[in-house]
PDB file of C-alpha atoms in Angstrom:
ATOM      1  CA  UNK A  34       0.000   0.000   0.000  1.00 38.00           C
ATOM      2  CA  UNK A  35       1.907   3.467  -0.455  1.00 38.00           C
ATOM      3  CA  UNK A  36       0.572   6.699   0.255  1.00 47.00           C
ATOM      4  CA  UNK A  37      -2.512   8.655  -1.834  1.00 43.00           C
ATOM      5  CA  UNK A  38      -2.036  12.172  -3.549  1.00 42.00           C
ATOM      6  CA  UNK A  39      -4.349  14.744  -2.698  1.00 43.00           C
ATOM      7  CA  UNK A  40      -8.134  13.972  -3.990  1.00 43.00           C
ATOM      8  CA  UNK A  41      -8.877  17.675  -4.284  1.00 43.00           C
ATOM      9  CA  UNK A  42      -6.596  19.699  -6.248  1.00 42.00           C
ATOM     10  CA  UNK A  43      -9.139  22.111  -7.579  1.00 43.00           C
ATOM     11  CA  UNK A  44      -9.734  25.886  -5.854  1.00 43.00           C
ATOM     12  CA  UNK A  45     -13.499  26.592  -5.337  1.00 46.00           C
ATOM     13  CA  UNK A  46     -15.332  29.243  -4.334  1.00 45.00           C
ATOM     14  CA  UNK A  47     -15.269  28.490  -0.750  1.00 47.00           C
ATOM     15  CA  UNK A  48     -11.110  28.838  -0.610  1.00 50.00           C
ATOM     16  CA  UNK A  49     -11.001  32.030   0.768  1.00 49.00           C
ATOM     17  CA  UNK A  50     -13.281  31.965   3.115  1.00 46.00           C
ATOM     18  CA  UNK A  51     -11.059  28.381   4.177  1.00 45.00           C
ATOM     19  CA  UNK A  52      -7.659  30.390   4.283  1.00 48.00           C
ATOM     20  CA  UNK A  53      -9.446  33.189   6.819  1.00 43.00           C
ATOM     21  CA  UNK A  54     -10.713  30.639   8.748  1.00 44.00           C
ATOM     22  CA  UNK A  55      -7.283  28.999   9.049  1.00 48.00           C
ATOM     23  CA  UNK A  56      -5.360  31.643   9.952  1.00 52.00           C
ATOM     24  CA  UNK A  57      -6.831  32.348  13.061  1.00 50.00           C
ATOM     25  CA  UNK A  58      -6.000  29.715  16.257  1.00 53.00           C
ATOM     26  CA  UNK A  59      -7.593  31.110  19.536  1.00 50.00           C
ATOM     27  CA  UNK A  60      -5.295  31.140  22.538  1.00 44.00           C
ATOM     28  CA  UNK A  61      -3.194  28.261  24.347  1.00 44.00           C
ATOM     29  CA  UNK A  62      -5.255  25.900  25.445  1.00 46.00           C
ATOM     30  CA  UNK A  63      -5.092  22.402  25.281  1.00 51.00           C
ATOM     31  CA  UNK A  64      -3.770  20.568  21.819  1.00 54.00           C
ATOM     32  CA  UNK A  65      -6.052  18.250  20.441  1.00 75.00           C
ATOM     33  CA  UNK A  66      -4.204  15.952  18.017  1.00 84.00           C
ATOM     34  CA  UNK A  67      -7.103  14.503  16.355  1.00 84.00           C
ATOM     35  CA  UNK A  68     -10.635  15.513  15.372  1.00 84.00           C
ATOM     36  CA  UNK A  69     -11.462  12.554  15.372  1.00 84.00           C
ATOM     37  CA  UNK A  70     -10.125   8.386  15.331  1.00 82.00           C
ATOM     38  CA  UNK A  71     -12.221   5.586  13.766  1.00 79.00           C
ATOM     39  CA  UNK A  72     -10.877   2.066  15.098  1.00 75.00           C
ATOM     40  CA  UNK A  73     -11.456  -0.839  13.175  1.00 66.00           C
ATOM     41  CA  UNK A  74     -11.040  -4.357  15.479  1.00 52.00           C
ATOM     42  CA  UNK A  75      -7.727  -6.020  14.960  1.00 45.00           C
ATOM     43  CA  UNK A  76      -7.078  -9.465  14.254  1.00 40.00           C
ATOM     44  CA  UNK A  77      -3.641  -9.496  16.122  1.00 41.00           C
ATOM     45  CA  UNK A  78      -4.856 -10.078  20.155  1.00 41.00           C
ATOM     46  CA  UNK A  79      -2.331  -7.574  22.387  1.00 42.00           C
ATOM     47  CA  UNK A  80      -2.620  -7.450  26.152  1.00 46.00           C
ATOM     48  CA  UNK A  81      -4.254  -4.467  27.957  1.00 55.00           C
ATOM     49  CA  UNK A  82      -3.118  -3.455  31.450  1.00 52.00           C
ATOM     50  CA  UNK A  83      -5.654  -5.571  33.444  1.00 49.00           C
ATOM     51  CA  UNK A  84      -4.356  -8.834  31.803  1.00 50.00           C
ATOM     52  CA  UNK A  85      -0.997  -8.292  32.312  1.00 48.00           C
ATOM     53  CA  UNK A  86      -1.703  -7.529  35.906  1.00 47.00           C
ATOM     54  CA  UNK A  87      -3.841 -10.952  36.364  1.00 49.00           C
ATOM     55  CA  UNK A  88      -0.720 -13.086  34.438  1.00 48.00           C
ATOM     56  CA  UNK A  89      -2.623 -13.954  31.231  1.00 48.00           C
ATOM     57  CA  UNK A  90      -0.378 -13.863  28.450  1.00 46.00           C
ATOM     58  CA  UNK A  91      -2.444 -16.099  26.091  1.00 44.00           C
ATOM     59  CA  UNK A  92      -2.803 -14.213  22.589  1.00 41.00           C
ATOM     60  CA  UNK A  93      -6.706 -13.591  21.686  1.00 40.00           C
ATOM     61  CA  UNK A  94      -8.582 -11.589  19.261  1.00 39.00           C
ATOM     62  CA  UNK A  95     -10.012  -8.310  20.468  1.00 41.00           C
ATOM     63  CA  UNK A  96     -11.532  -4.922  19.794  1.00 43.00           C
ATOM     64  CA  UNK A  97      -7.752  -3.289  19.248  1.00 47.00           C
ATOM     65  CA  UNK A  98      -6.800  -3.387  22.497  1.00 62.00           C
ATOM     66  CA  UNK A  99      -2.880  -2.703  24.093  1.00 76.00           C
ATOM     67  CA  UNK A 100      -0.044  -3.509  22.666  1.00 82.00           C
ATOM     68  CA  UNK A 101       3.135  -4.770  23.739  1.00 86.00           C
ATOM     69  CA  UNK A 102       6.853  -2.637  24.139  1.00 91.00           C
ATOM     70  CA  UNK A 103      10.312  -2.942  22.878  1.00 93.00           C
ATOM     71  CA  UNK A 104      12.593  -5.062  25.151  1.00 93.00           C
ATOM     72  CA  UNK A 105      15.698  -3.504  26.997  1.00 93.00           C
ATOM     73  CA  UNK A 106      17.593  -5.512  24.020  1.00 91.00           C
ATOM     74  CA  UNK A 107      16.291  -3.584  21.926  1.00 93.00           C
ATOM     75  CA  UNK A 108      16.310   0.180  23.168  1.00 95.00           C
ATOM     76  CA  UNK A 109      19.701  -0.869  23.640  1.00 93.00           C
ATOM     77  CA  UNK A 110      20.974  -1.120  19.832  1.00 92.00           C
ATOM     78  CA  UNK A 111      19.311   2.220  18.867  1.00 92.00           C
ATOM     79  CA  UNK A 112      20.773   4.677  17.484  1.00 91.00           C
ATOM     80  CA  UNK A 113      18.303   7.623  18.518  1.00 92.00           C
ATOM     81  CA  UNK A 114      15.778   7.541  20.873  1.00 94.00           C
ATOM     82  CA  UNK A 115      11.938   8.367  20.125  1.00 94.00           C
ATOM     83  CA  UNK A 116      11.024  11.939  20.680  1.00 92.00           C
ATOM     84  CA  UNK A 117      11.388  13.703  22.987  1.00 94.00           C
ATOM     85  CA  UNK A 118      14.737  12.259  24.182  1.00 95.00           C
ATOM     86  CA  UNK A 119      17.947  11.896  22.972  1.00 93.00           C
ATOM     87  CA  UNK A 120      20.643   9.825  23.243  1.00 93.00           C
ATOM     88  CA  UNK A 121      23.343  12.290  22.568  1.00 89.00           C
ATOM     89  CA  UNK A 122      23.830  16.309  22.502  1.00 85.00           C
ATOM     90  CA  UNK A 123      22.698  16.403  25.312  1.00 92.00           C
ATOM     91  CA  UNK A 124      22.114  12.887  26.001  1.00 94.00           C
ATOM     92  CA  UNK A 125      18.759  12.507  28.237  1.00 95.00           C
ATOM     93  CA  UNK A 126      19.242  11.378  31.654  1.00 94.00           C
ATOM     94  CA  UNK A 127      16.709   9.447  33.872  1.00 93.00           C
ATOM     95  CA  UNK A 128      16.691  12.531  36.184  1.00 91.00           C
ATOM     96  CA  UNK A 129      15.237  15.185  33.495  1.00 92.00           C
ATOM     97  CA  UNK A 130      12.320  17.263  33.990  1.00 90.00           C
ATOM     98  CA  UNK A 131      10.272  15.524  31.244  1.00 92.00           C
ATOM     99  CA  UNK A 132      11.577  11.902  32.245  1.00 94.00           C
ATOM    100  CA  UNK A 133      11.690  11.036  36.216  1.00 92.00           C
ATOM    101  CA  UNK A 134      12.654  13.954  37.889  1.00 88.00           C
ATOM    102  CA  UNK A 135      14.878  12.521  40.540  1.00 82.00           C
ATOM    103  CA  UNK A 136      15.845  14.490  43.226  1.00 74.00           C
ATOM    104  CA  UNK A 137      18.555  14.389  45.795  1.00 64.00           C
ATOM    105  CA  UNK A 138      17.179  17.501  47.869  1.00 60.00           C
ATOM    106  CA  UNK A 139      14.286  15.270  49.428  1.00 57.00           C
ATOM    107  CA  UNK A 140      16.749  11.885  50.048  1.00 56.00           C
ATOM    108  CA  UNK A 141      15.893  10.360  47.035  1.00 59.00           C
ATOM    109  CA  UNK A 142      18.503   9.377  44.515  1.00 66.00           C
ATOM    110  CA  UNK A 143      19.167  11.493  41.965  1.00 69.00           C
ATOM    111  CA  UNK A 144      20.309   8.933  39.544  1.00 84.00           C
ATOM    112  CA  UNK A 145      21.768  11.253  37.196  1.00 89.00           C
ATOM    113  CA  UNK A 146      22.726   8.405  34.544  1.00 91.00           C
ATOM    114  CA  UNK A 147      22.469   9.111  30.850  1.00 93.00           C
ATOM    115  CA  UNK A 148      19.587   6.979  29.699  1.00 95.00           C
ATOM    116  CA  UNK A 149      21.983   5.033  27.538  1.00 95.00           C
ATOM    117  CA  UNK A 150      24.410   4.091  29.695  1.00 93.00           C
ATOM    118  CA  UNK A 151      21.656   2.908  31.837  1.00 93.00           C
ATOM    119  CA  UNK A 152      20.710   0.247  29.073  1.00 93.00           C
ATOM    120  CA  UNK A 153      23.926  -0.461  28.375  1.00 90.00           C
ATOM    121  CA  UNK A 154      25.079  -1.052  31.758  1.00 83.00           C
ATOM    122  CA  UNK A 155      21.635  -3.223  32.727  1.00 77.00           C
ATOM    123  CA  UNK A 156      23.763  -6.295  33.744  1.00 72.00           C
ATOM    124  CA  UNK A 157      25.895  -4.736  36.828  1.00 67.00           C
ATOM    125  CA  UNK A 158      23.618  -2.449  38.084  1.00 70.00           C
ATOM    126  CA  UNK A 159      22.121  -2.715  41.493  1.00 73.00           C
ATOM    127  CA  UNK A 160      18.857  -1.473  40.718  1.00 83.00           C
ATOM    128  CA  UNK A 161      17.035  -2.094  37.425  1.00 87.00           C
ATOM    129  CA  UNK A 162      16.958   1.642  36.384  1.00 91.00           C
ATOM    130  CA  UNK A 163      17.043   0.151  32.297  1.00 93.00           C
ATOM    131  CA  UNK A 164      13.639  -1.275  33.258  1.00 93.00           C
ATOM    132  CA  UNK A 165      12.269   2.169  33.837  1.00 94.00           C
ATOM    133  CA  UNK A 166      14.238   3.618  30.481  1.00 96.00           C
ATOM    134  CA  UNK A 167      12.802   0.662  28.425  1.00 96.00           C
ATOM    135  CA  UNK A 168       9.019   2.035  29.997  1.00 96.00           C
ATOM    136  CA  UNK A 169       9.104   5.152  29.377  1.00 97.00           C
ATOM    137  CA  UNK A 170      10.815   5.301  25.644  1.00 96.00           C
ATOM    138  CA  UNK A 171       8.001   2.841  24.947  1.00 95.00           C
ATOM    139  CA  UNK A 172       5.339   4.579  26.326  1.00 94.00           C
ATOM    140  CA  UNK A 173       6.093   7.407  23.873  1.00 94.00           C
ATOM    141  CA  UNK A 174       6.996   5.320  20.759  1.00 93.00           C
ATOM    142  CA  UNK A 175       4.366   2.319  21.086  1.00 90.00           C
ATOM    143  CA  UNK A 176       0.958   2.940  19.780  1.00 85.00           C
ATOM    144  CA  UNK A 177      -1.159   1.662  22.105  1.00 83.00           C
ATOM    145  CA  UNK A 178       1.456   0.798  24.725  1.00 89.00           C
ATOM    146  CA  UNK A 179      -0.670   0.074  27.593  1.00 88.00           C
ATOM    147  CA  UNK A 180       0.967   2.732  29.735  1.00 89.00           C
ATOM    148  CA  UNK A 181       1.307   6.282  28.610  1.00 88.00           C
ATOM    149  CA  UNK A 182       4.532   8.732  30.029  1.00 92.00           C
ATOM    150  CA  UNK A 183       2.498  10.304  32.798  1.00 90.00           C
ATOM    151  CA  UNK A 184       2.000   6.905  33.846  1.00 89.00           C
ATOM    152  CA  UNK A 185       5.147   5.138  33.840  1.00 93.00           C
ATOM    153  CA  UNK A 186       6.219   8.806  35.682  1.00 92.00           C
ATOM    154  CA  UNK A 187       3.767   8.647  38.230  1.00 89.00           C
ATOM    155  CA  UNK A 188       3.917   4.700  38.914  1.00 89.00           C
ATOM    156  CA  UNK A 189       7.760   5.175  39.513  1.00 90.00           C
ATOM    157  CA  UNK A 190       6.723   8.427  42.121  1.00 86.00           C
ATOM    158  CA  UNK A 191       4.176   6.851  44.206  1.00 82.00           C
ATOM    159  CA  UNK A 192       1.771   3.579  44.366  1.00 74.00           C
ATOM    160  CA  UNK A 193      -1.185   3.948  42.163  1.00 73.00           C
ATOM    161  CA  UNK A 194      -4.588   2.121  42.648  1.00 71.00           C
ATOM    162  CA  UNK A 195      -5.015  -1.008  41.659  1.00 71.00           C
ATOM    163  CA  UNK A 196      -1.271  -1.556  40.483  1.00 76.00           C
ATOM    164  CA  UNK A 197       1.978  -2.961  42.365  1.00 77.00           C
ATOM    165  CA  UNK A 198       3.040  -1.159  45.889  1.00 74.00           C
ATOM    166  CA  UNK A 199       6.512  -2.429  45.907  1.00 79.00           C
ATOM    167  CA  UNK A 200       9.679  -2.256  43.716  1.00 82.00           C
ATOM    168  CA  UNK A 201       9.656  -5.997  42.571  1.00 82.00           C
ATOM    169  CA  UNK A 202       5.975  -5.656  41.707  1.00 83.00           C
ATOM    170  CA  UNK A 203       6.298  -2.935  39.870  1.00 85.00           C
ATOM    171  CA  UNK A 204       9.720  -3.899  37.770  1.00 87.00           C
ATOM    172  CA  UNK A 205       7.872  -7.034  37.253  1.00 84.00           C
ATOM    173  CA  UNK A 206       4.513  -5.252  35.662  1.00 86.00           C
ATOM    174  CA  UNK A 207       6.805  -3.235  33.592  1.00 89.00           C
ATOM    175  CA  UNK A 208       8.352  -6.185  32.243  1.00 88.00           C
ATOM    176  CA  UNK A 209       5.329  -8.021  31.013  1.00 84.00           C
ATOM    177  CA  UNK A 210       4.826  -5.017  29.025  1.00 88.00           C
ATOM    178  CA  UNK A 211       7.445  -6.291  26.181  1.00 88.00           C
ATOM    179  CA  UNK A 212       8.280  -9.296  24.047  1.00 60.00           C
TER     180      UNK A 212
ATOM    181  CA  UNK B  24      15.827  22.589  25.525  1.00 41.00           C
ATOM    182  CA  UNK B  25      14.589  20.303  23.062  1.00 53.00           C
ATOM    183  CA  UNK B  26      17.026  20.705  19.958  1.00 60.00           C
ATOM    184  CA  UNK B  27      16.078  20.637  16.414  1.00 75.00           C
ATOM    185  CA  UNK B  28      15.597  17.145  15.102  1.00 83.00           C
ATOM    186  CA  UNK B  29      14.054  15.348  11.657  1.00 88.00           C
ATOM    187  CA  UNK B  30      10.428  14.514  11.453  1.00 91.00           C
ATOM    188  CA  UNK B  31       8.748  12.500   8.525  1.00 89.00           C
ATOM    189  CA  UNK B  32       6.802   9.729   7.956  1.00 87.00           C
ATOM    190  CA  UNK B  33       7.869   6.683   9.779  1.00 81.00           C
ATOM    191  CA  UNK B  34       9.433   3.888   7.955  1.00 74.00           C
ATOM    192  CA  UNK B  35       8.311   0.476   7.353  1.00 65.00           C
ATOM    193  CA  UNK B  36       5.501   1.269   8.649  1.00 61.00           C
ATOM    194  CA  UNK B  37       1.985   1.733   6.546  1.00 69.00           C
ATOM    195  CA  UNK B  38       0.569   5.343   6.640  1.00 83.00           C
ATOM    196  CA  UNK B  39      -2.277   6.445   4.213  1.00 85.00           C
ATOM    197  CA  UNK B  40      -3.091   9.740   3.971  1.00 87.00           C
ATOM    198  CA  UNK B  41      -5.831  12.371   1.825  1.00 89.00           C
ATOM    199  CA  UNK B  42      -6.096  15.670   2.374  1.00 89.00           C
ATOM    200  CA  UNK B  43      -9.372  17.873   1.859  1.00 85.00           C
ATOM    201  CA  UNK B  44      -8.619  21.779   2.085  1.00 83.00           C
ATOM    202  CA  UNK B  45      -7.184  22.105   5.940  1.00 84.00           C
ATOM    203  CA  UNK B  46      -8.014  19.157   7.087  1.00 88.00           C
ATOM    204  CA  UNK B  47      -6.555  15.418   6.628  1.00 90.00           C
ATOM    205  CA  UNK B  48      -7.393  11.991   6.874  1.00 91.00           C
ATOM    206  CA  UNK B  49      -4.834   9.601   8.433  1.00 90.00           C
ATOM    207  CA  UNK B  50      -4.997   5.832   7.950  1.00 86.00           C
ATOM    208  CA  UNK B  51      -2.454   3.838   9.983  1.00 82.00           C
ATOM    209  CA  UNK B  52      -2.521   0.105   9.136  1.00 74.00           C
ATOM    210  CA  UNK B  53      -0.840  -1.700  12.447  1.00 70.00           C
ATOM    211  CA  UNK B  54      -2.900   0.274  14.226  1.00 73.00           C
ATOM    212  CA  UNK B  55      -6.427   0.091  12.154  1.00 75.00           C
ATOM    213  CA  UNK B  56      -7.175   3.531  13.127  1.00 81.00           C
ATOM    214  CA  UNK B  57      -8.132   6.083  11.055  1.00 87.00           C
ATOM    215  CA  UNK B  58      -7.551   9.864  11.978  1.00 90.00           C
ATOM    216  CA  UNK B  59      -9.494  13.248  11.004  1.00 92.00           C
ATOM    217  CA  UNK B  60      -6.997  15.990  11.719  1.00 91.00           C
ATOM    218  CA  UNK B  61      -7.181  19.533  10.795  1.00 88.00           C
ATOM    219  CA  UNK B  62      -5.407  23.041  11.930  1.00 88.00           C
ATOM    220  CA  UNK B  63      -1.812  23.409  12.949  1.00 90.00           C
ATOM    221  CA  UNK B  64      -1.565  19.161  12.784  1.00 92.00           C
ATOM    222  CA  UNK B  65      -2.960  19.284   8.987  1.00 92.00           C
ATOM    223  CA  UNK B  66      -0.050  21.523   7.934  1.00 92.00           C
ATOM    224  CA  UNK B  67       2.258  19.572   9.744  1.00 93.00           C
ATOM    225  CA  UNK B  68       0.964  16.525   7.786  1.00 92.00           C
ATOM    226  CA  UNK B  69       0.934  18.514   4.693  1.00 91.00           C
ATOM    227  CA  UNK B  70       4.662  19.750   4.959  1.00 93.00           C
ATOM    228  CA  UNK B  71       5.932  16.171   5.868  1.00 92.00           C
ATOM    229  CA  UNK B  72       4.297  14.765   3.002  1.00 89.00           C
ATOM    230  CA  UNK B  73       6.529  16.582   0.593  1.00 89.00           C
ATOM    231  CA  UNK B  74       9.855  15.780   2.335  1.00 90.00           C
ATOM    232  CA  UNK B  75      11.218  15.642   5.901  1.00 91.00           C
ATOM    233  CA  UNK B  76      11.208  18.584   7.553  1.00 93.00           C
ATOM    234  CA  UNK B  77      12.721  19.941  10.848  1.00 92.00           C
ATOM    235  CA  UNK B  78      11.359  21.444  14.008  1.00 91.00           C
ATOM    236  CA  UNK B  79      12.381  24.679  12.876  1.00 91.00           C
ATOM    237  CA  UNK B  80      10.952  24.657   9.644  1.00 93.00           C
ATOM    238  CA  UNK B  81       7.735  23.577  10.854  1.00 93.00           C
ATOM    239  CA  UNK B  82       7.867  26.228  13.772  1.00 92.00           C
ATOM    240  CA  UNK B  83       8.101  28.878  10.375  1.00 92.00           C
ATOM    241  CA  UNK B  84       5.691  27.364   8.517  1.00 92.00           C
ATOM    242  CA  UNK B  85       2.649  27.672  11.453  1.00 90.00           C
ATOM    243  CA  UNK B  86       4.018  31.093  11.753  1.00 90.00           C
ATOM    244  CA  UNK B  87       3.528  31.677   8.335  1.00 90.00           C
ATOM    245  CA  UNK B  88       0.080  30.169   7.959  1.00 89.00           C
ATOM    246  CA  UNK B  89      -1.305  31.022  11.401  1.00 88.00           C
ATOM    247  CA  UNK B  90      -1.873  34.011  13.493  1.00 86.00           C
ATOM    248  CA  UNK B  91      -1.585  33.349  16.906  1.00 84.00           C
ATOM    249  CA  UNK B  92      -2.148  35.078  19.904  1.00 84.00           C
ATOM    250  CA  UNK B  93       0.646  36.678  21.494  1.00 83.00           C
ATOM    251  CA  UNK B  94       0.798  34.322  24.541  1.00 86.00           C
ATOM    252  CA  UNK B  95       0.519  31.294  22.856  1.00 85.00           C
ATOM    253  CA  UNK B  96       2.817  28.634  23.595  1.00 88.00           C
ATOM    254  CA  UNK B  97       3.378  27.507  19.771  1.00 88.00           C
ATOM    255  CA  UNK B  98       6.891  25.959  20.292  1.00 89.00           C
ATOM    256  CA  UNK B  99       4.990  23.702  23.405  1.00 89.00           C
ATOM    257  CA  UNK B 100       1.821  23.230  21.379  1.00 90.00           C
ATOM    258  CA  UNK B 101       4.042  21.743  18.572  1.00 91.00           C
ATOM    259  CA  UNK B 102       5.734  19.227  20.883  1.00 90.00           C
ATOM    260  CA  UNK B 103       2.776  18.381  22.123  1.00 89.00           C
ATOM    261  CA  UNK B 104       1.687  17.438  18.860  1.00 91.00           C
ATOM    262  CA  UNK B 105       4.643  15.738  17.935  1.00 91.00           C
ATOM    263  CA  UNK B 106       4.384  13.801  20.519  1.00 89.00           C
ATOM    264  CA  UNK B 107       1.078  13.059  20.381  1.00 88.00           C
ATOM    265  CA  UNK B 108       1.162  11.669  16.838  1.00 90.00           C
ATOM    266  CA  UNK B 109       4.099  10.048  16.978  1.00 87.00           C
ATOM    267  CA  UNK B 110       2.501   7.547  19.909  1.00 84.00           C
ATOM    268  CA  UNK B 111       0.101   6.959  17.480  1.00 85.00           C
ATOM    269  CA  UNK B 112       2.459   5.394  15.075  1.00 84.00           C
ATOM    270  CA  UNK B 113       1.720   8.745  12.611  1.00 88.00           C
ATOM    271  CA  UNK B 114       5.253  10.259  12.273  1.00 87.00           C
ATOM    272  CA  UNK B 115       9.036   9.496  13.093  1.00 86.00           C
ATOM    273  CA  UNK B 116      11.410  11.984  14.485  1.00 87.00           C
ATOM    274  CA  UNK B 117      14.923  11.859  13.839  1.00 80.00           C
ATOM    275  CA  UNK B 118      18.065  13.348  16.268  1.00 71.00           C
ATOM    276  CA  UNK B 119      19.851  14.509  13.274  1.00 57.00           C
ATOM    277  CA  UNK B 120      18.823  17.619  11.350  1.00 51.00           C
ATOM    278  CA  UNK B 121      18.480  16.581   7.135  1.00 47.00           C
ATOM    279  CA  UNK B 122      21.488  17.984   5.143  1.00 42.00           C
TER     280      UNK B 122
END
């Protein structure tokens, strides 16, 4: 399949009234990506947060449900990183404002590791940090990931409802999120 | 600061698209989903249909087309959107800047 030309090539009457409508975009607000989304059902099963929580990894048909992440492995042999972080100049690190925001000040670790070096250093680390990279660069790459970046931010923060209320639990939800 | 980076189409990847004056019609086939966008996210579409542009020349571009009110955040607003889309499997972005 390969992309369509334009349909509509042809100026009508209505054009101008079309470009002064255009031109105008009122205030800040809130951006709205899409008008509107029409899902059709997908024949490919994918796992949606409540059956990765209850263990079922059995593949099923459904009505286009989540889909599963990248593995570590993976984020690992990448040469750039999905918007908006970077693996070099400047390299993100896991304590950026728009990844986790670690902060010594409060007795937290700062963890001021580039995001890379994080993946690539998964095997000696004491604490699975690359689990959290691997999260959050899918949650902003993945189309229907089942977590979005607010989430894997917030579950790394505090406990959230209905989810994990320990480290292992939550490395170990975050992990059934790839293949 | 988020520095300038590459944003087209994303490869391997099926995206259909049609546009209709300002607005567009997505179609992304992993996915299934079919998207009506229109205003700054249309011209976007539009200017990353011809060739892979950068964040800069998109920033021009809205100017160009769009008058905005003097506090608006259009520099936010666009990452926002490039975000957005790109989670839903709609566009790439690239570190490096096109030659």
């Amino acid at each position: 399949m390969s992309n369509q030309e334009p349909q509509n090539q042809e100026k009508t009457a209505e054009e101008p009234a079309l470009e002064k409508r255009r031109r105008f975009i009122k205030g800040a607000g809130v951006a709205a990506p899409v008008v509107l989304t029409l899902s059709s059902p997908s024949v490919f099963g994918a796992l949606c947060t409540s059956e990765i929580m209850s263990g079922n990894d059995s593949q099923h048909t459904g009505g286009g449900s989540c889909a599963k992440g990248y593995p570590p492995s993976y984020w690992k042999t990448q040469t750039s990183f999905p918007f908006p972080y970077n693996i070099a100049s400047p390299a993100s690190r896991f304590d950026d404002s728009n990844a986790f925001n670690t902060n010594s000040a409060n007795g937290q670790a700062k963890i001021h590791d580039k995001m890379k070096d994080i993946l690539d250093n998964s095997t000696s680390a004491a604490f699975p940090y690359y689990i959290w990279v691997t999260a959050l660069l899918n949650s902003v790459s993945v189309a229907n990931y089942p977590f979005d970046r607010g989430d894997i931010i917030n579950l790394w923060k505090t406990n959230q409802p209905g989810l994990p209320n320990n480290d292992a639990g939550k490395n170990a939800l975050l992990i059934s999120t790839w293949s | 600061m988020i520095k300038d980076c590459a944003i087209g189409f994303p490869k391997g990847e099926v995206v259909c698209f049609c546009f209709w004056g300002d607005e567009c019609v997505i179609y992304h086939q992993l996915s299934g989903e079919t998207h009506l966008i229109d205003g700054i996210g249309a011209l976007i579409f539009k200017l990353i249909s011809e060739k892979t542009a950068t964040r800069t020349q998109l920033l021009q571009n809205i100017d160009s087309v769009f008058e905005l009110d003097i506090d608006f955040d259009r520099e936010g607003y666009l990452n926002n959107l490039i975000l957005q889309y790109q989670k839903l499997g709609l566009l790439a972005v690239m570190e490096n800047s096109p030659a």
